[in-house]
mmCIF file of C-alpha atoms in Angstrom:
data_model
loop_
_atom_site.group_PDB
_atom_site.id
_atom_site.type_symbol
_atom_site.label_atom_id
_atom_site.label_comp_id
_atom_site.label_asym_id
_atom_site.label_seq_id
_atom_site.Cartn_x
_atom_site.Cartn_y
_atom_site.Cartn_z
ATOM 1 C CA GLN O 1 22.545 -0.920 1.435
ATOM 2 C CA VAL O 2 20.566 -3.612 -1.062
ATOM 3 C CA GLN O 3 18.459 -1.644 -3.725
ATOM 4 C CA LEU O 4 16.824 -3.498 -6.514
ATOM 5 C CA VAL O 5 15.507 -0.797 -9.543
ATOM 6 C CA GLU O 6 13.077 -2.251 -11.657
ATOM 7 C CA SER O 7 12.772 -1.066 -15.460
ATOM 8 C CA GLY O 8 10.665 -1.741 -18.694
ATOM 9 C CA GLY O 9 7.332 -1.288 -17.571
ATOM 10 C CA GLY O 10 4.596 0.323 -19.085
ATOM 11 C CA LEU O 11 1.048 0.264 -21.371
ATOM 12 C CA VAL O 12 0.755 -2.379 -24.024
ATOM 13 C CA GLN O 13 -1.826 -3.944 -26.341
ATOM 14 C CA SER O 14 -3.411 -7.093 -25.276
ATOM 15 C CA GLY O 15 -1.013 -10.200 -27.078
ATOM 16 C CA GLY O 16 1.806 -7.406 -26.991
ATOM 17 C CA SER O 17 5.245 -8.075 -25.596
ATOM 18 C CA LEU O 18 7.162 -6.279 -22.663
ATOM 19 C CA ARG O 19 10.708 -7.072 -20.905
ATOM 20 C CA LEU O 20 11.272 -6.147 -17.553
ATOM 21 C CA SER O 21 14.593 -5.851 -15.858
ATOM 22 C CA CYS O 22 15.551 -5.272 -12.397
ATOM 23 C CA ALA O 23 19.559 -4.518 -11.829
ATOM 24 C CA ALA O 24 20.729 -5.321 -8.135
ATOM 25 C CA SER O 25 23.286 -3.861 -5.906
ATOM 26 C CA GLY O 26 24.596 -4.163 -2.485
ATOM 27 C CA ILE O 27 24.325 -8.280 -2.488
ATOM 28 C CA ILE O 28 26.264 -11.134 -3.975
ATOM 29 C CA PHE O 29 23.656 -11.339 -6.814
ATOM 30 C CA ARG O 30 24.790 -14.621 -7.951
ATOM 31 C CA ILE O 31 24.015 -16.459 -4.676
ATOM 32 C CA TYR O 32 20.644 -14.914 -4.189
ATOM 33 C CA THR O 33 17.502 -16.167 -6.011
ATOM 34 C CA MET O 34 15.917 -13.644 -7.596
ATOM 35 C CA GLY O 35 11.720 -13.598 -8.317
ATOM 36 C CA TRP O 36 9.377 -11.341 -9.900
ATOM 37 C CA TYR O 37 5.998 -10.946 -8.027
ATOM 38 C CA ARG O 38 2.802 -8.681 -9.110
ATOM 39 C CA GLN O 39 -0.008 -7.209 -7.305
ATOM 40 C CA GLY O 40 -3.225 -6.450 -9.222
ATOM 41 C CA PRO O 41 -5.890 -3.791 -7.799
ATOM 42 C CA GLY O 42 -7.408 -5.335 -4.851
ATOM 43 C CA GLN O 43 -5.100 -8.565 -5.110
ATOM 44 C CA GLN O 44 -2.614 -9.712 -2.702
ATOM 45 C CA ARG O 45 1.291 -10.147 -4.159
ATOM 46 C CA GLU O 46 2.105 -13.115 -6.146
ATOM 47 C CA LEU O 47 5.132 -14.626 -7.330
ATOM 48 C CA VAL O 48 5.213 -14.874 -11.063
ATOM 49 C CA ALA O 49 8.479 -16.202 -11.672
ATOM 50 C CA ALA O 50 11.704 -17.444 -9.952
ATOM 51 C CA ILE O 51 15.323 -18.185 -10.746
ATOM 52 C CA THR O 52 17.459 -19.844 -8.091
ATOM 53 C CA SER O 53 21.236 -19.508 -7.966
ATOM 54 C CA GLY O 54 22.063 -22.663 -9.949
ATOM 55 C CA GLY O 55 19.477 -21.541 -12.831
ATOM 56 C CA SER O 56 16.330 -23.450 -12.020
ATOM 57 C CA THR O 57 13.169 -21.680 -12.577
ATOM 58 C CA ASP O 58 9.837 -21.509 -11.358
ATOM 59 C CA TYR O 59 6.509 -20.213 -12.892
ATOM 60 C CA ALA O 60 2.897 -19.326 -11.990
ATOM 61 C CA ASP O 61 0.622 -21.658 -14.045
ATOM 62 C CA SER O 62 -0.790 -18.434 -15.393
ATOM 63 C CA VAL O 63 2.045 -17.811 -16.753
ATOM 64 C CA LYS O 64 3.740 -20.610 -17.857
ATOM 65 C CA GLY O 65 4.602 -20.472 -22.197
ATOM 66 C CA ARG O 66 4.197 -16.770 -22.071
ATOM 67 C CA PHE O 67 6.841 -15.402 -19.612
ATOM 68 C CA THR O 68 10.608 -16.308 -19.270
ATOM 69 C CA ILE O 69 13.018 -15.321 -16.481
ATOM 70 C CA SER O 70 16.385 -14.924 -16.800
ATOM 71 C CA ARG O 71 19.638 -14.031 -15.047
ATOM 72 C CA ASP O 72 22.778 -12.060 -15.802
ATOM 73 C CA ASN O 73 25.796 -12.581 -13.070
ATOM 74 C CA ALA O 74 27.840 -10.572 -14.787
ATOM 75 C CA LYS O 75 25.475 -7.629 -14.929
ATOM 76 C CA ASN O 76 23.295 -8.396 -11.400
ATOM 77 C CA THR O 77 20.640 -8.507 -13.462
ATOM 78 C CA VAL O 78 17.295 -10.456 -13.794
ATOM 79 C CA SER O 79 14.950 -9.920 -16.435
ATOM 80 C CA LEU O 80 11.313 -10.793 -17.163
ATOM 81 C CA GLN O 81 10.126 -11.387 -20.981
ATOM 82 C CA MET O 82 6.428 -11.352 -21.005
ATOM 83 C CA ASN O 83 4.794 -12.457 -24.072
ATOM 84 C CA SER O 84 1.002 -12.779 -25.470
ATOM 85 C CA LEU O 85 0.297 -10.338 -22.331
ATOM 86 C CA LYS O 86 -3.314 -10.364 -21.473
ATOM 87 C CA PRO O 87 -5.312 -7.858 -19.384
ATOM 88 C CA GLU O 88 -5.395 -9.969 -16.369
ATOM 89 C CA ASP O 89 -1.763 -9.478 -16.778
ATOM 90 C CA THR O 90 -1.935 -5.658 -15.560
ATOM 91 C CA ALA O 91 -0.368 -5.210 -12.140
ATOM 92 C CA VAL O 92 2.935 -3.829 -10.487
ATOM 93 C CA TYR O 93 5.377 -5.609 -10.894
ATOM 94 C CA TYR O 94 7.890 -5.826 -8.176
ATOM 95 C CA CYS O 95 11.398 -8.150 -8.140
ATOM 96 C CA ASN O 96 12.591 -9.744 -5.207
ATOM 97 C CA SER O 97 15.999 -11.070 -3.887
ATOM 98 C CA ARG O 98 16.263 -13.689 -1.123
ATOM 99 C CA ARG O 99 18.761 -15.907 0.063
ATOM 100 C CA TYR O 100 16.963 -18.340 1.669
ATOM 101 C CA SER O 101 13.402 -19.684 1.018
ATOM 102 C CA SER O 102 12.297 -18.655 4.489
ATOM 103 C CA ASP O 103 13.994 -15.145 3.944
ATOM 104 C CA PRO O 104 11.415 -12.062 2.999
ATOM 105 C CA GLY O 105 14.006 -10.812 0.846
ATOM 106 C CA TYR O 106 14.568 -7.526 -0.519
ATOM 107 C CA TRP O 107 11.931 -5.462 -2.716
ATOM 108 C CA GLY O 108 12.199 -3.392 -5.373
ATOM 109 C CA GLN O 109 10.085 -0.075 -5.852
ATOM 110 C CA GLY O 110 7.515 -1.922 -8.142
ATOM 111 C CA THR O 111 7.296 -1.112 -12.336
ATOM 112 C CA GLN O 112 3.538 -0.616 -14.071
ATOM 113 C CA VAL O 113 2.283 -2.941 -16.358
ATOM 114 C CA THR O 114 -1.138 -1.921 -18.007
ATOM 115 C CA VAL O 115 -2.440 -4.488 -20.705
ATOM 116 C CA SER O 116 -5.117 -2.672 -22.406
ATOM 117 C CA SER O 117 -8.261 -5.232 -24.228
#
């Protein structure tokens, strides 16, 4: 079955950095669009960043210039480098894989990121 396992979350001070990773299994990783979403307290889940099978990337306006998404098709992993973190980045971050834009895709269990001021 499909498994997405996130790692790398934690507590960091404002201005700090974290790197999230997601290891995928059970899918033909290289043909899937991979994304990172987040859900803050009392908020809806939102797209943070996505990378297509061809390597095209998309970012939420709130993280542009601070976050970088990348993928390693040989290792079936997708990463999110988060720099200049702000308290408003505090959320549970979820990894998502989907074949087509209309698909809900598969989800990981989430990893908590907490940014203290």
